[in-house]
Coordinates of C-alpha atoms in Angstrom, one line a residue:
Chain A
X172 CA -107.8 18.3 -127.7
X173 CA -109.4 21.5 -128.0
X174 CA -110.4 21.3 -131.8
X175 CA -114.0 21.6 -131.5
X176 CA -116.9 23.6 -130.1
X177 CA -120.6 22.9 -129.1
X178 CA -124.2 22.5 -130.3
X179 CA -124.1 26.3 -129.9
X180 CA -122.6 26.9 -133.1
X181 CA -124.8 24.9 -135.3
X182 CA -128.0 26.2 -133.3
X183 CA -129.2 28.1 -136.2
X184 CA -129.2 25.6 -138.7
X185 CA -130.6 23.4 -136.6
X186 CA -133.6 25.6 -135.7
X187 CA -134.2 25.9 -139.5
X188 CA -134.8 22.0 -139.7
X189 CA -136.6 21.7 -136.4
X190 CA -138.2 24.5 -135.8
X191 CA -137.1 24.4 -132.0
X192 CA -134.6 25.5 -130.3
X193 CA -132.4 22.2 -130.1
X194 CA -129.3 23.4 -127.6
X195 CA -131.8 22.9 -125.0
X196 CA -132.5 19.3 -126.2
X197 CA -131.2 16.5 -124.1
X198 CA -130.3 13.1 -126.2
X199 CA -129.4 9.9 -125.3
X200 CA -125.6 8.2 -126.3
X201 CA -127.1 4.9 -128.5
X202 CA -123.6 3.6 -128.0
X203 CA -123.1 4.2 -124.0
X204 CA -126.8 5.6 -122.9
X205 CA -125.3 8.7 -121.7
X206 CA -127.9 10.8 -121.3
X207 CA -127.5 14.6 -121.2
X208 CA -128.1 17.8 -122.9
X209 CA -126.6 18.1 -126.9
X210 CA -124.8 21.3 -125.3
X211 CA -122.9 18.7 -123.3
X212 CA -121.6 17.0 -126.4
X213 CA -118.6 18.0 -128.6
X214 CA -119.0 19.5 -131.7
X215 CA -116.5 19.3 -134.8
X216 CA -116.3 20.8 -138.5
X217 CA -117.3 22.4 -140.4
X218 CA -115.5 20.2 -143.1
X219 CA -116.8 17.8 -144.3
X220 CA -119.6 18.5 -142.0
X221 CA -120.9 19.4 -138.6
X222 CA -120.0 16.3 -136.4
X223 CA -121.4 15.9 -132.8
X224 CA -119.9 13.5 -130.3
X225 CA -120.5 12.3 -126.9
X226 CA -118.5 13.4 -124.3
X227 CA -118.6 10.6 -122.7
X228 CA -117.3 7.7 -125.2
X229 CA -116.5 10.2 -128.1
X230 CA -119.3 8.0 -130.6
X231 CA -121.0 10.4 -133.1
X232 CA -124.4 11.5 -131.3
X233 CA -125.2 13.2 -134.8
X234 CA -124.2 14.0 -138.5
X235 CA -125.0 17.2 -140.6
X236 CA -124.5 18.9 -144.2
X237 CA -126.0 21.8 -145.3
X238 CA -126.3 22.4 -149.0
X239 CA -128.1 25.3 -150.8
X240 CA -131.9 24.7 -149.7
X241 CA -131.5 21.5 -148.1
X242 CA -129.5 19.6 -144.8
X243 CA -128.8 16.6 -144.0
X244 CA -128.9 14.9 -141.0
X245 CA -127.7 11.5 -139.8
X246 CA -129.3 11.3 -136.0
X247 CA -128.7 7.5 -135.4
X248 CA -126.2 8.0 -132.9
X249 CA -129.2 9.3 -131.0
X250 CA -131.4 6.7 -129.2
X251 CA -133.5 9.5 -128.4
X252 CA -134.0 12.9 -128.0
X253 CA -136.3 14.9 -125.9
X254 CA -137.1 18.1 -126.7
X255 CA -138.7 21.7 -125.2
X256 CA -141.8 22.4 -126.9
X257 CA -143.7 25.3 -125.3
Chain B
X33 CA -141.4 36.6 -124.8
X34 CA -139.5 34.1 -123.9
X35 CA -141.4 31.0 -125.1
X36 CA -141.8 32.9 -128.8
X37 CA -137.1 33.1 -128.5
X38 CA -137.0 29.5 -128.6
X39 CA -139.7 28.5 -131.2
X40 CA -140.4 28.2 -134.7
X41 CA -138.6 28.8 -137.9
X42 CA -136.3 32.2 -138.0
X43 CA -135.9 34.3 -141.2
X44 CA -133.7 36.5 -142.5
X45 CA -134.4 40.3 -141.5
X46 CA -132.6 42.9 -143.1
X47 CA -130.2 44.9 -141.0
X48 CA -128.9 48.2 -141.5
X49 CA -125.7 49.5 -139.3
X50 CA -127.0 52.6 -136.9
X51 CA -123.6 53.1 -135.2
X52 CA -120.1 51.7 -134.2
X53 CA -118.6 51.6 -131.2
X54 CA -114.6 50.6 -131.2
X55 CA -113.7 48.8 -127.8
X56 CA -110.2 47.9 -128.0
X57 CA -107.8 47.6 -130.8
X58 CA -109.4 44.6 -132.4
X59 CA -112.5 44.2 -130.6
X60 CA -115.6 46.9 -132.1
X61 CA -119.7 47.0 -131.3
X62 CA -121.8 47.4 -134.0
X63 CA -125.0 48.4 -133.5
X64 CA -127.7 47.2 -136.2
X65 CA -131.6 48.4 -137.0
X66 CA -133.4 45.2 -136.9
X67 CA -137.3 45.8 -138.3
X68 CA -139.4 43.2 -136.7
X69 CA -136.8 42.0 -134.5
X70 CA -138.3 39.8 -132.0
X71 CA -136.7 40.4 -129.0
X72 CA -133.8 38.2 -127.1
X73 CA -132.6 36.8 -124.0
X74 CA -129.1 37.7 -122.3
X75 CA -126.6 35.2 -123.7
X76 CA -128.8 34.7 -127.3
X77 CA -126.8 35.2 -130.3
X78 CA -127.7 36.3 -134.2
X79 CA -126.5 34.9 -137.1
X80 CA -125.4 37.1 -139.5
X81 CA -125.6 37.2 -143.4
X82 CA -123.2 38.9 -145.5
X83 CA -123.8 39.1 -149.4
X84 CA -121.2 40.2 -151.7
X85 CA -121.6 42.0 -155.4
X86 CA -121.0 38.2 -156.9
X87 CA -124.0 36.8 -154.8
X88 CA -121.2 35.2 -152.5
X89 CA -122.0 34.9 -148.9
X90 CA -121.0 34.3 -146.0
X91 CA -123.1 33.5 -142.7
X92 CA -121.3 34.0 -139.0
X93 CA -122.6 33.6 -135.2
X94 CA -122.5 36.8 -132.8
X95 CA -123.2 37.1 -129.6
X96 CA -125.4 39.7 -128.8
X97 CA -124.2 42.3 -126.2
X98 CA -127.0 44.3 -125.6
X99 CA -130.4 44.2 -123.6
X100 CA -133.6 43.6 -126.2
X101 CA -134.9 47.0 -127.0
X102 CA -137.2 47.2 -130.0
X103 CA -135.9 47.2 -133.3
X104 CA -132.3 47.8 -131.9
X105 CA -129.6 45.1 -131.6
X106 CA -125.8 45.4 -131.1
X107 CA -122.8 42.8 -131.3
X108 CA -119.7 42.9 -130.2
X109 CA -117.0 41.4 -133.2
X110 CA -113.1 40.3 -131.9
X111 CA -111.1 40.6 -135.3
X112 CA -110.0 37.0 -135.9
X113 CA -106.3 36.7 -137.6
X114 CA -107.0 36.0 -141.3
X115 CA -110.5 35.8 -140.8
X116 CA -113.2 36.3 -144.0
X117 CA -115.8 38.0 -142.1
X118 CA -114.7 39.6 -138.7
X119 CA -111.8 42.5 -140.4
X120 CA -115.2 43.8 -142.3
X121 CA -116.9 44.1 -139.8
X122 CA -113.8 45.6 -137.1
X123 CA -112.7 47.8 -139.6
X124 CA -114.6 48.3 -142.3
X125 CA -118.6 48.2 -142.0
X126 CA -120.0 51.9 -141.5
X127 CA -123.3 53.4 -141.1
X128 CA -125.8 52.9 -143.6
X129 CA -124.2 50.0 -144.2
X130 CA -127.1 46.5 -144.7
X131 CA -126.6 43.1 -144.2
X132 CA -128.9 40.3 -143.3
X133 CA -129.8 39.0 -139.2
X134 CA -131.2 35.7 -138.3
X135 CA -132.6 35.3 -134.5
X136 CA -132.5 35.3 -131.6
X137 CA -130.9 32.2 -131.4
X138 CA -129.9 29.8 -128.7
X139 CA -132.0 28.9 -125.3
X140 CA -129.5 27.0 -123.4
X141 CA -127.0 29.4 -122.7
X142 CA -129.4 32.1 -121.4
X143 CA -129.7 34.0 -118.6
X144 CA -133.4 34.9 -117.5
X145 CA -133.9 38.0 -114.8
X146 CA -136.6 35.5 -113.6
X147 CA -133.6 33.1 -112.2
X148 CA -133.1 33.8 -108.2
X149 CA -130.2 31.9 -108.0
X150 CA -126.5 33.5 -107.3
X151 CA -124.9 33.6 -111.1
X152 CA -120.9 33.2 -111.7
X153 CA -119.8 34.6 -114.8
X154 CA -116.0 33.2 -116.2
X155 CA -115.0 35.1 -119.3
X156 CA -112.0 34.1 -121.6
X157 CA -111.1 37.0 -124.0
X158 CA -113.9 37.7 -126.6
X159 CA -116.6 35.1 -124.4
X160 CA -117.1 38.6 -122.1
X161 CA -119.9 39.4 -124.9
X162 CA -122.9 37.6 -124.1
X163 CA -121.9 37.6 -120.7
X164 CA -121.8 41.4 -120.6
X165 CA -125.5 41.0 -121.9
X166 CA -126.6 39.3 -118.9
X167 CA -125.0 42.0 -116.5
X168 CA -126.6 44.8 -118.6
X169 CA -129.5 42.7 -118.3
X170 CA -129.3 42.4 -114.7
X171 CA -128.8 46.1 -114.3
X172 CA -132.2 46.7 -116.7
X173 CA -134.3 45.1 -115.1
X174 CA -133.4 46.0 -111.6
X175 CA -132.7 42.5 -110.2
X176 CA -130.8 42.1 -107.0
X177 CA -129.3 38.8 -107.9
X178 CA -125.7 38.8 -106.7
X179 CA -123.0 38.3 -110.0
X180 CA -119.8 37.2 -110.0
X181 CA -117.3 37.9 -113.1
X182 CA -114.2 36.9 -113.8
X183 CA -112.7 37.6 -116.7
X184 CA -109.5 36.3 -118.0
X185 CA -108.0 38.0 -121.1
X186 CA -104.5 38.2 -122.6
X187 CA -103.7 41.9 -121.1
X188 CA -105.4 45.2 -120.0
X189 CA -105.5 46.1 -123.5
X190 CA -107.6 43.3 -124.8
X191 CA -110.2 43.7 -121.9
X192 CA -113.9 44.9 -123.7
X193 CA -116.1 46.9 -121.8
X194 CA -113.2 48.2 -119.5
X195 CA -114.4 51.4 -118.7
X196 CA -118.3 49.9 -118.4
X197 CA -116.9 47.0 -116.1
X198 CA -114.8 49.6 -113.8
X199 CA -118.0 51.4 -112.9
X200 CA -119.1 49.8 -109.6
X201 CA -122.7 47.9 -109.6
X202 CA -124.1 47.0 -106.9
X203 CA -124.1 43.3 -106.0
X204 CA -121.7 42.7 -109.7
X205 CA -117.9 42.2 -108.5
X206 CA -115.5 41.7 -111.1
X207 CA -112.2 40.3 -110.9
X208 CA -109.7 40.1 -113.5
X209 CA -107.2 37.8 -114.5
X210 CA -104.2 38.3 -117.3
X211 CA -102.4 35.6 -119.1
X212 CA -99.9 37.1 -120.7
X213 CA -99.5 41.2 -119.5
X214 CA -100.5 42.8 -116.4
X215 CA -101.5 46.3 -115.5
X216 CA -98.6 48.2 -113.3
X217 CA -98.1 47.5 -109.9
X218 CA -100.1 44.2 -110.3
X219 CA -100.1 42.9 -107.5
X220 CA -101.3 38.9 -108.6
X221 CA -99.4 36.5 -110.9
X222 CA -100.0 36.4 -114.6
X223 CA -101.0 33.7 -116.2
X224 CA -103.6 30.9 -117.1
X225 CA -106.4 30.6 -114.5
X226 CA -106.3 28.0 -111.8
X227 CA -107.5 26.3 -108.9
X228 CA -106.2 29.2 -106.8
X229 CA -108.5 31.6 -108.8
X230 CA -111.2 29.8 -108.6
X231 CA -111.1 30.0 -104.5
X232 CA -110.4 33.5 -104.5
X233 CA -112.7 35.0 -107.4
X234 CA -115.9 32.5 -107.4
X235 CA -118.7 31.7 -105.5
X236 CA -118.2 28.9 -103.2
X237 CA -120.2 25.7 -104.7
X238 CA -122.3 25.9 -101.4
X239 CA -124.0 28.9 -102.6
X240 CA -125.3 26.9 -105.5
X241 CA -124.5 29.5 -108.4
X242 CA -125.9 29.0 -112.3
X243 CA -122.6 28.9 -113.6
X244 CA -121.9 30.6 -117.2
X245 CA -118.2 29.8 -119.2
X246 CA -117.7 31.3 -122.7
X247 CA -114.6 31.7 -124.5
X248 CA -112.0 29.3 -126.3
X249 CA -112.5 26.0 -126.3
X250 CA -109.6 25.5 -124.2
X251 CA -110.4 28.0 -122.0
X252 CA -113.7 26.8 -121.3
X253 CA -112.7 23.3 -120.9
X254 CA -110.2 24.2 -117.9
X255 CA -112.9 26.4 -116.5
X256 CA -115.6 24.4 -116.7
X257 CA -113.1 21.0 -114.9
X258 CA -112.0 23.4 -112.2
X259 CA -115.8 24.4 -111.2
X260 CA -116.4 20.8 -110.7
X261 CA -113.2 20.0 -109.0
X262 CA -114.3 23.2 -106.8
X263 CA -117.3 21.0 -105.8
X264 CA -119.9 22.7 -108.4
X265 CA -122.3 20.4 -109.7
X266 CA -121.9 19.9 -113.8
X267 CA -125.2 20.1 -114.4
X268 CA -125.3 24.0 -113.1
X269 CA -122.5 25.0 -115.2
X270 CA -123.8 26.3 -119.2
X271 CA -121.0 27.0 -121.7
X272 CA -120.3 28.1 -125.1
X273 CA -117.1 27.6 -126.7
X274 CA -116.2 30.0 -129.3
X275 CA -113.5 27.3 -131.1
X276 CA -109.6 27.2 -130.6
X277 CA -108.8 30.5 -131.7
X278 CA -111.4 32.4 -129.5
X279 CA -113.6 33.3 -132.7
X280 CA -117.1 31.6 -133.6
X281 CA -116.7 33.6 -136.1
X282 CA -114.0 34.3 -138.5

């Protein structure tokens, strides 16, 4: 119930692979179209992996390892995201 | 300044400990020597890198405590139970002492002295850290904004920032809350927040406050539902959750 966190956590990775800050992002659910900021959603790991979910039907939003010198992301649970650019 | 916090890539500045500061029994400040630090926002955080004599490392978030002043930075660390990083840095880091600071990092939960709106501040345990850097912030850049903290923590002994928090500020009232010990001669019940405290010790969702919640997981998650049972609308309430056992860190 209480086992995870938020976007918050993994904002520094994140910011390393998109050059923006993405806690201020807001994403669409592909699975329910809930549509809010990715501080909104629930974060788990980080074994195997950062995981986040929506809060609203609990599908993952979005996948991600980090390795040595490289990430990787799975963002498919994402219909979109829209994000602050200057 | 505040368009450069949240863009582009961050690197890896080397940090050298200038001072500690212990706050309670678990809970100490350090305060680091960032050249080329950037500058932050109230609420930001740092990641920081440590590297031992093998070349193993370990990276951990902080929030940041203090108001952006140059090269200067300081975090407050909450020794996690069998933690890897946070007993180093409670009991053992000391001046002179380097390790490695990514940042600042984070624009959502942030609080800007531009922002006109009431704020309410709801601390659990260790989450009083980058909520103490917005009241610092507040009080540095002379804004009349009227705060509201409260701060739930396990007893008087865990509370961080006691002595700085019992100073009165004009337009800052603080109340506190204790789950488990209370001060002598106490004169409310002890235990985890409620609907009851929210009446007494928040604004009233008619003033339209920004809402800010950082702690636990847990914590924030009851904090957070009884804001918007209290008629506050979700999308004015910002949180970070430190994790289940109060530590984004370990």
């Amino acid at each position: 119930m209480t086992d995870f966190v938020d976007v918050n956590t993994v904002a520094g990775e994140l910011r390393d692979v998109f050059a923006v800050d993405m806690t201020t992002a807001t994403g669409r659910c592909a699975h329910c179209g809930r549509t809010a900021p990715l501080a909104d959603a629930k974060l788990y790991g980080p074994t195997p992996g950062f995981v986040l979910r929506c809060r609203g039907c609990d599908t993952v939003l979005m996948r991600m390892v980090s390795a040595p010198g490289r990430t990787w992301l799975d963002l498919s649970g994402l219909s979109f995201v829209e994000v602050v650019t200057g | 300044m505040a368009r450069a916090a949240v863009l582009g890539r961050l690197t890896w500045r080397v940090a050298t400990v200038v001072a500690t500061r212990r706050e309670t029994a678990t809970a100490r400040t350090v305060v680091l020597d960032v050249p080329g630090w950037p500058g932050h926002l109230a609420g930001q955080h740092a990641d920081l890198r440590l590297t031992a004599e093998d070349g193993y490392t370990a990276v951990r978030s902080y929030s940041m405590s203090s108001v952006a002043e140059g090269d200067r930075i300081e975090v407050t660390v909450d020794e996690v139970e069998n933690g890897e990083v946070s007993p180093y840095l409670t009991q053992v880091v000391d001046i002179g002492d380097q390790m490695e600071v990514r940042g600042p990092i984070g624009g959502w939960f942030v609080w800007r002295p531009e922002q006109t709106e009431p704020v309410q501040l709801i601390a659990g345990g260790s989450g009083i850290v980058p909520l103490m850097a917005m009241i610092r912030a507040r009080t540095s850049a002379e804004r009349a904004v009227p705060f509201r903290l409260l701060y739930s923590t396990r007893g008087p002994e865990s509370l961080i920032y006691r002595d700085e928090l019992r100073k009165p500020v004009g337009g800052l009232d603080v109340t506190y809350a204790y789950t488990r010990r209370a001060p002598e001669e106490w004169p409310g019940t002890v235990g985890r927040i409620n609907a009851g405290t929210i009446a007494a010790a928040t604004w009233p969702a008619a003033f339209e406050p920004t809402c800010y919640v950082c702690g636990p997981t847990g914590f924030v998650e009851l904090a957070t539902r009884l804001l918007v049972e209290a008629g506050h609308d979700q999308a004015s309430i910002r949180a970070e959750r430190f994790g289940p056992s109060g530590g984004r860190s370990s």
